[in-house]
XYZ file of C-alpha atoms in Angstrom:
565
model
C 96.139 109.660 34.261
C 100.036 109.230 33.932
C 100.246 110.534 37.587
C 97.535 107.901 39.094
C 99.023 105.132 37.234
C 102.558 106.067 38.744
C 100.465 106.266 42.519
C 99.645 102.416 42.032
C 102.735 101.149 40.766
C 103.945 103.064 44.134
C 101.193 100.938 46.289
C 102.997 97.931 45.234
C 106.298 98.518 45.499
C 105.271 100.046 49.122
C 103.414 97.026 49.713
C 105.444 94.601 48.631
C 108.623 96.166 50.836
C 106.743 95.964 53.380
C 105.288 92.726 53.379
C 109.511 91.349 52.490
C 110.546 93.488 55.904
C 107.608 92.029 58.152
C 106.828 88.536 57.321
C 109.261 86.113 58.308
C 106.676 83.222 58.709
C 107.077 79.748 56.174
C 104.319 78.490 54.863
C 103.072 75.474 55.939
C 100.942 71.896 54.588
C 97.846 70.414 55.889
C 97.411 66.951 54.906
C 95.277 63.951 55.400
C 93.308 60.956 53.821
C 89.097 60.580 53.076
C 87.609 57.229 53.014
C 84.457 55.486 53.146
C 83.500 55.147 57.149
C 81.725 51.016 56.337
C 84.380 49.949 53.530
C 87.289 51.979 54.649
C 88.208 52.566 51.011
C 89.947 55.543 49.839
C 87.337 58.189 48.329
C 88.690 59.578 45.382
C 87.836 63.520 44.252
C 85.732 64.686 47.532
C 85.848 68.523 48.136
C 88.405 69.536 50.309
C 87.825 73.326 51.592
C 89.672 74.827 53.873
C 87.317 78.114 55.803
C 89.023 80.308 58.784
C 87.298 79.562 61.576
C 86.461 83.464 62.265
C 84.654 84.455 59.553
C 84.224 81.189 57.877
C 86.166 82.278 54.472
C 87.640 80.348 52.030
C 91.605 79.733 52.279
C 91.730 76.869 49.962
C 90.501 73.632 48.484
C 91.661 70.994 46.234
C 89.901 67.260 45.435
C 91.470 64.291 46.505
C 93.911 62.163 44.657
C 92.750 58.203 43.989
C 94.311 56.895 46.885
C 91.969 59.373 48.973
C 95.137 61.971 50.113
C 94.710 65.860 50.045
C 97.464 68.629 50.622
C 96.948 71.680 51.383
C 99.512 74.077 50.718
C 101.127 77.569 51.744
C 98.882 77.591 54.920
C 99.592 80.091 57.653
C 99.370 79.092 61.493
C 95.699 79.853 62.513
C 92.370 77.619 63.521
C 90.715 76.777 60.842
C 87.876 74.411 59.825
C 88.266 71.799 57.339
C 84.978 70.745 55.303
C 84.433 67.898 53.137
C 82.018 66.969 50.626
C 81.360 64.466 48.318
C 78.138 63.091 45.850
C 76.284 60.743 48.032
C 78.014 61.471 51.326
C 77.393 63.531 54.334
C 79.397 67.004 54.750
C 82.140 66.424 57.637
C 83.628 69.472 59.584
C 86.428 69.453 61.089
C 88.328 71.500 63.448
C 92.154 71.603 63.128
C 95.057 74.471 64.380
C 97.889 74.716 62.580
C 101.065 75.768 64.494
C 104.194 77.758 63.659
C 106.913 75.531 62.513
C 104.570 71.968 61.850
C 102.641 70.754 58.854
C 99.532 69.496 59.926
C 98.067 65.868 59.497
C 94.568 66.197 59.998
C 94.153 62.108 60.219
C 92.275 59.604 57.995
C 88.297 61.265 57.722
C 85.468 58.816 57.426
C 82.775 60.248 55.135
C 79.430 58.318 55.996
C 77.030 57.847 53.431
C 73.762 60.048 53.246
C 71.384 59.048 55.894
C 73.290 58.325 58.172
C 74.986 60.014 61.266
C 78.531 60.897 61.601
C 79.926 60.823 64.630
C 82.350 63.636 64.352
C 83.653 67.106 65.222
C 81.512 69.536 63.749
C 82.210 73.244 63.849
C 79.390 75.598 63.187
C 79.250 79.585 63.358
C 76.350 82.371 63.384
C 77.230 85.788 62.618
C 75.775 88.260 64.542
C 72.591 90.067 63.001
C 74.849 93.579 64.008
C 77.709 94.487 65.101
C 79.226 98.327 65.854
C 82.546 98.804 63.350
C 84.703 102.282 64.486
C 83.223 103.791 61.282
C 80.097 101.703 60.543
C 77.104 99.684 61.245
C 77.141 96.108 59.869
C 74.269 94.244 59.510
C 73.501 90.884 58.367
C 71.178 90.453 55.814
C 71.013 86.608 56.405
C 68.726 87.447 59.601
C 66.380 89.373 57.213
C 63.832 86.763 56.965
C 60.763 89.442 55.992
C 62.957 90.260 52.762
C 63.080 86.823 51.036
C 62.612 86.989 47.074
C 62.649 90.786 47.474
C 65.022 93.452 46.524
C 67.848 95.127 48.352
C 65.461 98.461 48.891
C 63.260 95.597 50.823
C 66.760 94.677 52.513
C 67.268 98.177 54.005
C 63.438 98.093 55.523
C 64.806 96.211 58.260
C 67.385 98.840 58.950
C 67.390 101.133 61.443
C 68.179 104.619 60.576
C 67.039 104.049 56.811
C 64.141 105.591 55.814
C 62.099 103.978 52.516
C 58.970 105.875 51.657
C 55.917 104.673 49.753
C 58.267 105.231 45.885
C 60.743 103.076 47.378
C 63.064 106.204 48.161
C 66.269 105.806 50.478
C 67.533 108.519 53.266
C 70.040 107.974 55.779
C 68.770 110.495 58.370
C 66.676 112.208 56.278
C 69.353 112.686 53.931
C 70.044 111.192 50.375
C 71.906 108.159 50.431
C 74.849 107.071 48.206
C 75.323 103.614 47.615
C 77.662 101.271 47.040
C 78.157 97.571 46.116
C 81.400 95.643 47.269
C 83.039 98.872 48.496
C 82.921 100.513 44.877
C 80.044 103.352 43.701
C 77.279 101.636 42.532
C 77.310 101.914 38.470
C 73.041 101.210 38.163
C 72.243 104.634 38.363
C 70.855 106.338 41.584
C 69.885 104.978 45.427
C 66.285 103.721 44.411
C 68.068 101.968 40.798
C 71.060 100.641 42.192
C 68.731 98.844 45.191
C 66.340 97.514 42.431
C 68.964 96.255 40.778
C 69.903 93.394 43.498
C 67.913 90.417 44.587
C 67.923 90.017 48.407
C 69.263 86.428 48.474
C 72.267 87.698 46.957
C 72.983 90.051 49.818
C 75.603 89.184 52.709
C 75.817 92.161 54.636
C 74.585 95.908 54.806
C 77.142 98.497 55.765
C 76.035 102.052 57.577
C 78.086 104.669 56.702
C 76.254 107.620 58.351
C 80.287 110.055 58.061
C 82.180 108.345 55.572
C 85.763 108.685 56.565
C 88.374 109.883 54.075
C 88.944 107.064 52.686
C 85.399 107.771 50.139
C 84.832 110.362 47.643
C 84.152 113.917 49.462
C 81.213 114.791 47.528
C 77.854 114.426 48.948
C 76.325 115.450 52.668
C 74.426 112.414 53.331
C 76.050 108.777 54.322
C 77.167 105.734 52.756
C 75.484 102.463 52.773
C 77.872 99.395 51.060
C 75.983 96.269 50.127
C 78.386 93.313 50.390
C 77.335 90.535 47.784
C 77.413 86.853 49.115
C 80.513 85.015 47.275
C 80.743 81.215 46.965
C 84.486 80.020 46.580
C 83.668 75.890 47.586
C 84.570 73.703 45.143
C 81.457 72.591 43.047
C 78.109 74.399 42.180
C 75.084 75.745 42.716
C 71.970 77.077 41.538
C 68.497 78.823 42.951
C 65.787 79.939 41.821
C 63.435 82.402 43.258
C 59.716 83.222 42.022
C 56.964 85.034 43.940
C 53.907 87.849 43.890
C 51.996 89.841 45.805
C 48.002 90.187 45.379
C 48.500 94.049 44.564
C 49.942 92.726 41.017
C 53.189 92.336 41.533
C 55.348 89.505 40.057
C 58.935 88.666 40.366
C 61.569 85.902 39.796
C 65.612 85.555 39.898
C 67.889 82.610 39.306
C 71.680 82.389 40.424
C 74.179 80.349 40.016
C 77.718 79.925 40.309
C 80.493 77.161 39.185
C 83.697 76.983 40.468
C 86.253 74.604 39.229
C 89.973 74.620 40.765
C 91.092 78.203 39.819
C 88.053 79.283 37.930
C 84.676 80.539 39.818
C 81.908 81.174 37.116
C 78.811 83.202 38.341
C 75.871 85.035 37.398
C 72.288 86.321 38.767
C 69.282 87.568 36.686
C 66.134 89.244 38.343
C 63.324 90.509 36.649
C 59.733 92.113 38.143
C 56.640 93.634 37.030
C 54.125 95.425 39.377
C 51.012 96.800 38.145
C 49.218 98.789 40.961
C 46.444 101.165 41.886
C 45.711 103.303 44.691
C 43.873 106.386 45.326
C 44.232 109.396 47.924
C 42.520 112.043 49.856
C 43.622 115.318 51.583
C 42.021 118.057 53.080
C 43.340 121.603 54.397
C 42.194 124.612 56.010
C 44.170 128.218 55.825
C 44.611 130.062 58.893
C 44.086 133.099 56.461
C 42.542 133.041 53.478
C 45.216 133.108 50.111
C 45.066 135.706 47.343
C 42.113 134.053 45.786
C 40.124 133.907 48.827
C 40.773 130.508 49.290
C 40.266 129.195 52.934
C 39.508 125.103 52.285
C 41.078 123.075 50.009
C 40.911 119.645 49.215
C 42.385 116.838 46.718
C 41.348 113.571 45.549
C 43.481 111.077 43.590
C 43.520 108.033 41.557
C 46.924 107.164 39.864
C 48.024 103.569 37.914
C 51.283 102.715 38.179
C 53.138 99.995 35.288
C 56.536 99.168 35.704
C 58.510 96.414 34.329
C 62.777 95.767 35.155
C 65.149 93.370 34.436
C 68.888 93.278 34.968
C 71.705 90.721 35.835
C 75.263 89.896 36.807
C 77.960 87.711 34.791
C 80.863 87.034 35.440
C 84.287 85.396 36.338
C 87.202 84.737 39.279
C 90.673 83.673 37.999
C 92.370 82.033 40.842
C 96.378 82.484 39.480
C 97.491 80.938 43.077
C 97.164 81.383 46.363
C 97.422 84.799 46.730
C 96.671 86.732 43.334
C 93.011 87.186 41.998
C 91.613 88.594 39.049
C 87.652 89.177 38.185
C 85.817 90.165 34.865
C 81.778 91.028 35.405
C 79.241 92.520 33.479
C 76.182 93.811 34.499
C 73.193 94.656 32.436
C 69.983 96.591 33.537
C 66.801 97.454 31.622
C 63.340 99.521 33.416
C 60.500 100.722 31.421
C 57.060 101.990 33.561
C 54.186 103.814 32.495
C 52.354 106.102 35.359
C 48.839 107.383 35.315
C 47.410 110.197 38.121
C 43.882 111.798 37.669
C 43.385 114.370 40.565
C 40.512 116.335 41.769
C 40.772 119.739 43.546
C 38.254 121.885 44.985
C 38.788 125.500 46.497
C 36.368 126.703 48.778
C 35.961 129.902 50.609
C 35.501 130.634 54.253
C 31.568 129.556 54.356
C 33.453 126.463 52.829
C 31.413 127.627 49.341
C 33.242 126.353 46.880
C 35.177 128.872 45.129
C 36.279 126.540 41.761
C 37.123 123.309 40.982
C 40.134 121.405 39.160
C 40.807 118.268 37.259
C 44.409 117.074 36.354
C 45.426 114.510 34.558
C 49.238 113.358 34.317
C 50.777 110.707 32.336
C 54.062 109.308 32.067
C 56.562 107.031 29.956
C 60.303 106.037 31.618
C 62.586 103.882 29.853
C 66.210 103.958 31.191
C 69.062 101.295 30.359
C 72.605 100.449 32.082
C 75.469 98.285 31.004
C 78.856 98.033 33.346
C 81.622 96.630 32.833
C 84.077 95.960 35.745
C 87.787 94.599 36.088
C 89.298 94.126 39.717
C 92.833 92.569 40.599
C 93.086 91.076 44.558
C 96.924 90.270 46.108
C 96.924 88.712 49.672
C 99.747 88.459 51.524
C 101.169 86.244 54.179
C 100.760 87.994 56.769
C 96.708 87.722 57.485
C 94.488 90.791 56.220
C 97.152 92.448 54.456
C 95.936 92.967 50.515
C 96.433 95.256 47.741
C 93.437 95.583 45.893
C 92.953 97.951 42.134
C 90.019 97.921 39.456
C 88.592 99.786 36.616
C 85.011 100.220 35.914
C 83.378 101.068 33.114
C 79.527 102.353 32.850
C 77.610 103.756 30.369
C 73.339 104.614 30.723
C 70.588 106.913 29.331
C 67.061 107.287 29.450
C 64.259 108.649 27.503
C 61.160 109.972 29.516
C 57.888 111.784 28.004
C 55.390 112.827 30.378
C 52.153 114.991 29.575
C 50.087 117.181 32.203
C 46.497 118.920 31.325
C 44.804 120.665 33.745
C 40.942 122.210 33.576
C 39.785 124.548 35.972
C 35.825 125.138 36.274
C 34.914 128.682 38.411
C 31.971 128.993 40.476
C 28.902 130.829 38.513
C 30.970 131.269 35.520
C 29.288 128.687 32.459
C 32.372 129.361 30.083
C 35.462 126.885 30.498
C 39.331 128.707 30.630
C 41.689 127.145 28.359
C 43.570 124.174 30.114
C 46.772 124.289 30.856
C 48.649 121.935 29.304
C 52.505 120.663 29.278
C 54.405 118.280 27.603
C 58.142 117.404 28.380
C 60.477 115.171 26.914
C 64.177 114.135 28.317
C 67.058 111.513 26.757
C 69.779 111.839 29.313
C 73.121 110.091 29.182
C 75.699 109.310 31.079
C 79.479 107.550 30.711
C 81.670 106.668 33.901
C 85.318 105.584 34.072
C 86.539 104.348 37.875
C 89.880 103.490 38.434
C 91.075 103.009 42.579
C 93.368 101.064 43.887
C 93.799 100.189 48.083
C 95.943 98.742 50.258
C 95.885 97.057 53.887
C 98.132 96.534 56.079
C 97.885 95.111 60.072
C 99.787 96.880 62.178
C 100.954 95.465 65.611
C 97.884 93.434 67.292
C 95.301 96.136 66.861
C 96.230 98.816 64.533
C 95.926 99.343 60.642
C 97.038 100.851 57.950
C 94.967 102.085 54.694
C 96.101 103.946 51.849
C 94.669 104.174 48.389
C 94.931 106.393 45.370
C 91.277 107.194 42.642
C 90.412 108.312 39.583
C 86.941 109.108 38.183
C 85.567 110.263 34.602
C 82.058 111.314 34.454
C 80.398 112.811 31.465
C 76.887 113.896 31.167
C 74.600 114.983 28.172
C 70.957 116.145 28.845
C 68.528 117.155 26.659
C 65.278 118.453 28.636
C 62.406 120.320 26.123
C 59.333 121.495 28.165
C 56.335 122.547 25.828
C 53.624 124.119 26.556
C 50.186 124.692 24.549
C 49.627 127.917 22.872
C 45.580 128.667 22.257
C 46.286 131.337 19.958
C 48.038 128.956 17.571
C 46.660 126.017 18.420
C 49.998 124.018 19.271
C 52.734 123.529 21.494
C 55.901 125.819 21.571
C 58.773 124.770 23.324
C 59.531 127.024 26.632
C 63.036 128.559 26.944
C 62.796 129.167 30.706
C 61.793 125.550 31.298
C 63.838 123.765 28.744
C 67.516 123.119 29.101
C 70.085 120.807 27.148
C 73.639 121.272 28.661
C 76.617 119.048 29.026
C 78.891 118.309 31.909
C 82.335 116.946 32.183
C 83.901 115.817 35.987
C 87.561 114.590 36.400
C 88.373 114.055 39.877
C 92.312 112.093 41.282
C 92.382 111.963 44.988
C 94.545 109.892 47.337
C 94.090 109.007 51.035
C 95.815 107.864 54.400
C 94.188 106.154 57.282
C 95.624 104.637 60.675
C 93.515 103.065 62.881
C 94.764 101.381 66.278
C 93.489 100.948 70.321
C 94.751 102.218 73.763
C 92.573 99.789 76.074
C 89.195 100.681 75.819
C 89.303 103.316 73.646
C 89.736 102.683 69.456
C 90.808 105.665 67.759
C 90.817 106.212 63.302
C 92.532 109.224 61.869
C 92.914 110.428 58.014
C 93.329 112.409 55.406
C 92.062 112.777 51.809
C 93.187 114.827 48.848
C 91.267 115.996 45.780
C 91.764 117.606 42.655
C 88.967 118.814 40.771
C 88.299 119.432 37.061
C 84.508 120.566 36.293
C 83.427 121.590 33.044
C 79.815 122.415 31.934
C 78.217 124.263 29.064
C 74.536 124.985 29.181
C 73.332 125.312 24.918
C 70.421 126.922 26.319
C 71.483 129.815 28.047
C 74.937 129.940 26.418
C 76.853 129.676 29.752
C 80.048 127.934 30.657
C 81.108 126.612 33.690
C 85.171 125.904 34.083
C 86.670 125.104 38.001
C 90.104 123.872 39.178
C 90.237 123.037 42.891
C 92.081 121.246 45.286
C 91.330 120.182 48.806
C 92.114 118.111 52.117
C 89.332 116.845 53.948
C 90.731 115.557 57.476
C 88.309 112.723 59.103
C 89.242 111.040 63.118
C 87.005 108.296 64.559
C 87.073 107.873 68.124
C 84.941 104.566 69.361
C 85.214 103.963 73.519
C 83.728 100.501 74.926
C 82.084 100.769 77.959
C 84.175 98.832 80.903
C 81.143 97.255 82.258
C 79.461 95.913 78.903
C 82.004 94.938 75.929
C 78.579 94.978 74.044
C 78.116 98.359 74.889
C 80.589 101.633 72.873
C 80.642 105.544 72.483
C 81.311 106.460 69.281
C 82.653 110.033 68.002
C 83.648 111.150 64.931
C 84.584 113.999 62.567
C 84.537 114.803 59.192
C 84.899 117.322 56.159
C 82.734 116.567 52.834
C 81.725 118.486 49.658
């Protein structure tokens, strides 16, 4: 811990030399004066917000004074887009460019009231619904129309590449999928959870990580997919609520809402949803040779009921300090609970398709699993445009408790006497604790290139209890099975570091890294009596090349290289 701490004080004492040696340009002011377009009299404290006019994110804002004046201050040179707003007026845009060396007076605005049309310059922007990154796929989740009032699993429908089966189950390529939420692991638990967990109007963008360069954790073989949550920094408030159903039984609502006064932004999002569904199945097979019990045709009816209630939110805050220093406090909460049913028929028949014996099994279920997360994050911006240093620590904690029961009764042809049923009951409480600590920085490099480096620390510990019980005639009870059970417990420390440089020669857009690991794993199984104890350390070297066609811009080749866990 002492030696990941002393890697982020390092970050900013890199970053900040770096930032004194490079940036030599003053800050500048962009001033100017609101009043009302039929009186001409000053309109004192309209929303002032000033957005880059690239991506449309907030740079600042402040209200106006009583004589109608704003200033904004610290302002680099750029184009940006000024927007005000006020109770009972229209929104005005406005386009203005602020130049090296001159404040900015972007003139006396006339704010018309509502109903009426302003005759003025208004800048508008759509992002694109994708665009091709040198390491990823982004998608925007705005142009998801189909997934309004669902979740983010009904989000990644619309994806390519992602596969969601009939449980709600995520691959990337036919592999598992890891996912994560603002560029950080995902605290709710697993892919199908963490999705769940996240209304779709809350979504900005999807990220496609199919090789995850070394700048994520090496463990896993499948891809990354980032959700990037929508974040309101304007001036003022707002709610929305969201409530819908399906005729299958399904029912679901979310509010969210989000305050933001000066140098404090207030938000928070509950969801909750209950589905209470049927269905039924049917399957048939035929051997090519017959099995050891003669059995040539087989087939399987099913009827299952499936009861599943969640619920979950985010709170939180943003602590403006100034222009360029941000801190953030959230919370988020999660709660599932479902109840599954399956009654299934089988029939075994011969190769006169004589039925051979018949089965009935019935399965039932009970899931209740909890999460709680608590997450601190710390944002410097510099001067000179997309150069941050960002650090947080998280803090998650969840468990579970499932019981499930299975009884099956076979019936044999010409044979009046039933066999004992098999029968099976399990029980699991599984918990799980989870300190991350990372810290990034970002720094342009020339007109094209950049520089990422970033040091991380994670904590897992895991307790599992798993007792599998199965029903003695003789006795006439259950006794717990030693080969099935197992209760074990499993520590994880991991510290790793990385380096990446990306940059372009013409066409072609090139990304090379490197990421370092040191592993502690520690595991004891009470069951079998076993202990597992590893030390390792590793490099895993990643390069992205990305080539854009000459005759389409639109149009790229994309190679890349990676090692993983």
């Amino acid at each position: 811990m002492r030696n990941f701490l002393s890697l982020i004080a390092v970050l900013f004492v890199v970053s900040y030399n770096v930032n004194a040696q490079t940036t030599n340009t003053a800050a500048l002011k962009v001033t100017g004066k609101i009043v009302d377009i039929a009186t001409a009299k000053p309109v004192e404290y309209a929303s002032v917000v000033l957005l880059k006019q690239a991506d449309s994110s907030m740079v600042t804002g402040a209200y106006t004074t009583p004589s109608g004046g704003f200033s904004l201050n610290n302002i680099v040179p750029g184009i940006y887009v000024l927007r005000i707003s006020f109770m009972g007026y229209e929104k005005l845009e406005k386009a203005i460019r602020v130049v090296n060396g001159k404040n900015s007076f972007a003139g006396t605005l006339r704010l018309k009231p509502v109903g009426k049309v302003l005759n003025a310059v208004e800048v508008t922007a759509e992002k694109p619904a994708f665009s091709m990154q040198i390491d990823r796929q982004v998608f925007d989740a705005g142009s998801m129309i189909n997934a309004e009032g669902g979740t983010g699993t009904d989000v990644l429908k619309n994806i390519p590449s992602v596969d969601v089966d009939i449980d709600d189950n995520i691959t990337l390529r036919g592999k598992a999928v890891t996912i994560y939420v603002d560029g950080k692991p995902s605290p709710f638990g697993d892919a199908k959870t963490a999705l769940q967990m996240l209304p779709a109007e809350t979504i900005d963008r999807v990220e496609v990580i199919n090789n995850p360069s070394a700048k994520f954790e090496a463990n896993g073989s499948g891809g990354i997919i980032n959700i990037v949550l929508k974040k309101d920094k304007a001036i003022g408030y707002n709610v929305m609520f969201n409530v819908g159903g399906a005729t299958r039984g399904e029912g679901y609502g979310s509010v969210n809402a989000n305050i933001r006064m000066k140098r404090l932004n207030f938000f928070g999002n509950y969801n909750a949803r209950y589905s209470d569904t049927h269905g039924s199945g049917y399957s048939y097979r035929q051997n090519l040779v017959g099995d050891s019990s003669n059995t040539w045709f087989f087939s399987q009816a099913s009827k299952n009921k499936n009861r599943n209630y969640n619920s979950g939110g985010r709170f939180g805050m943003d602590f403006y300090m100034d222009d360029h220093n941000t801190f953030t406090i959230s919370e988020g909460l999660y709660n599932n609970q479902s109840r599954n049913q399956d009654n299934i028929f089988l029939d075994y028949l011969d190769q006169k398709e004589e039925t051979l014996r018949t089965g009935e099994r019935n399965n039932h279920s009970d899931n209740h699993s909890n999460n709680n997360n608590t997450n601190f994050s710390y944002k410097h911006t510099f001067d000179k445009e997309n150069q941050e240093l960002t650090a947080y620590v998280s803090y998650s904690k969840n468990g579970s408790n499932n019981t499930s029961d299975y009884n099956t009764q076979y019936r044999y042809a010409g044979v009046d006497t039933l066999p004992n049923a098999d029968m099976q009951n399990n029980r699991s409480n599984n918990g799980n604790r989870f300190w991350n600590m990372q810290s990034d920085y970002t720094s342009p490099i020339g007109k094209k290139g950049k520089l990422e480096a970033g040091v991380k620390a994670t904590m897992r510990h895991i307790d599992n209890d798993y007792i599998a019980s199965l029903y003695d005639w003789t006795i006439k009870d259950y006794e717990i099975s030693p080969v099935l059970s197992n209760k074990y417990t499993y520590d994880e420390d991991i510290v790793g570091g990385y380096v990446n440089f990306a940059n372009a020669i013409g066409n072609l857009g090139y990304q090379v890294g490197v990421r370092a690991e040191q592993s502690h794993l520690k595991g004891y199984s009470f069951t079998s009596d076993t202990k597992v104890n590893n030390h390792f350390f590793n490099l895993f070297p990643s390069i992205f090349l990305k080539y854009n066609l000459p005759q389409n811009q639109n149009q790229s080749l994309v190679i890349n290289y990676s090692t993983r866990i």
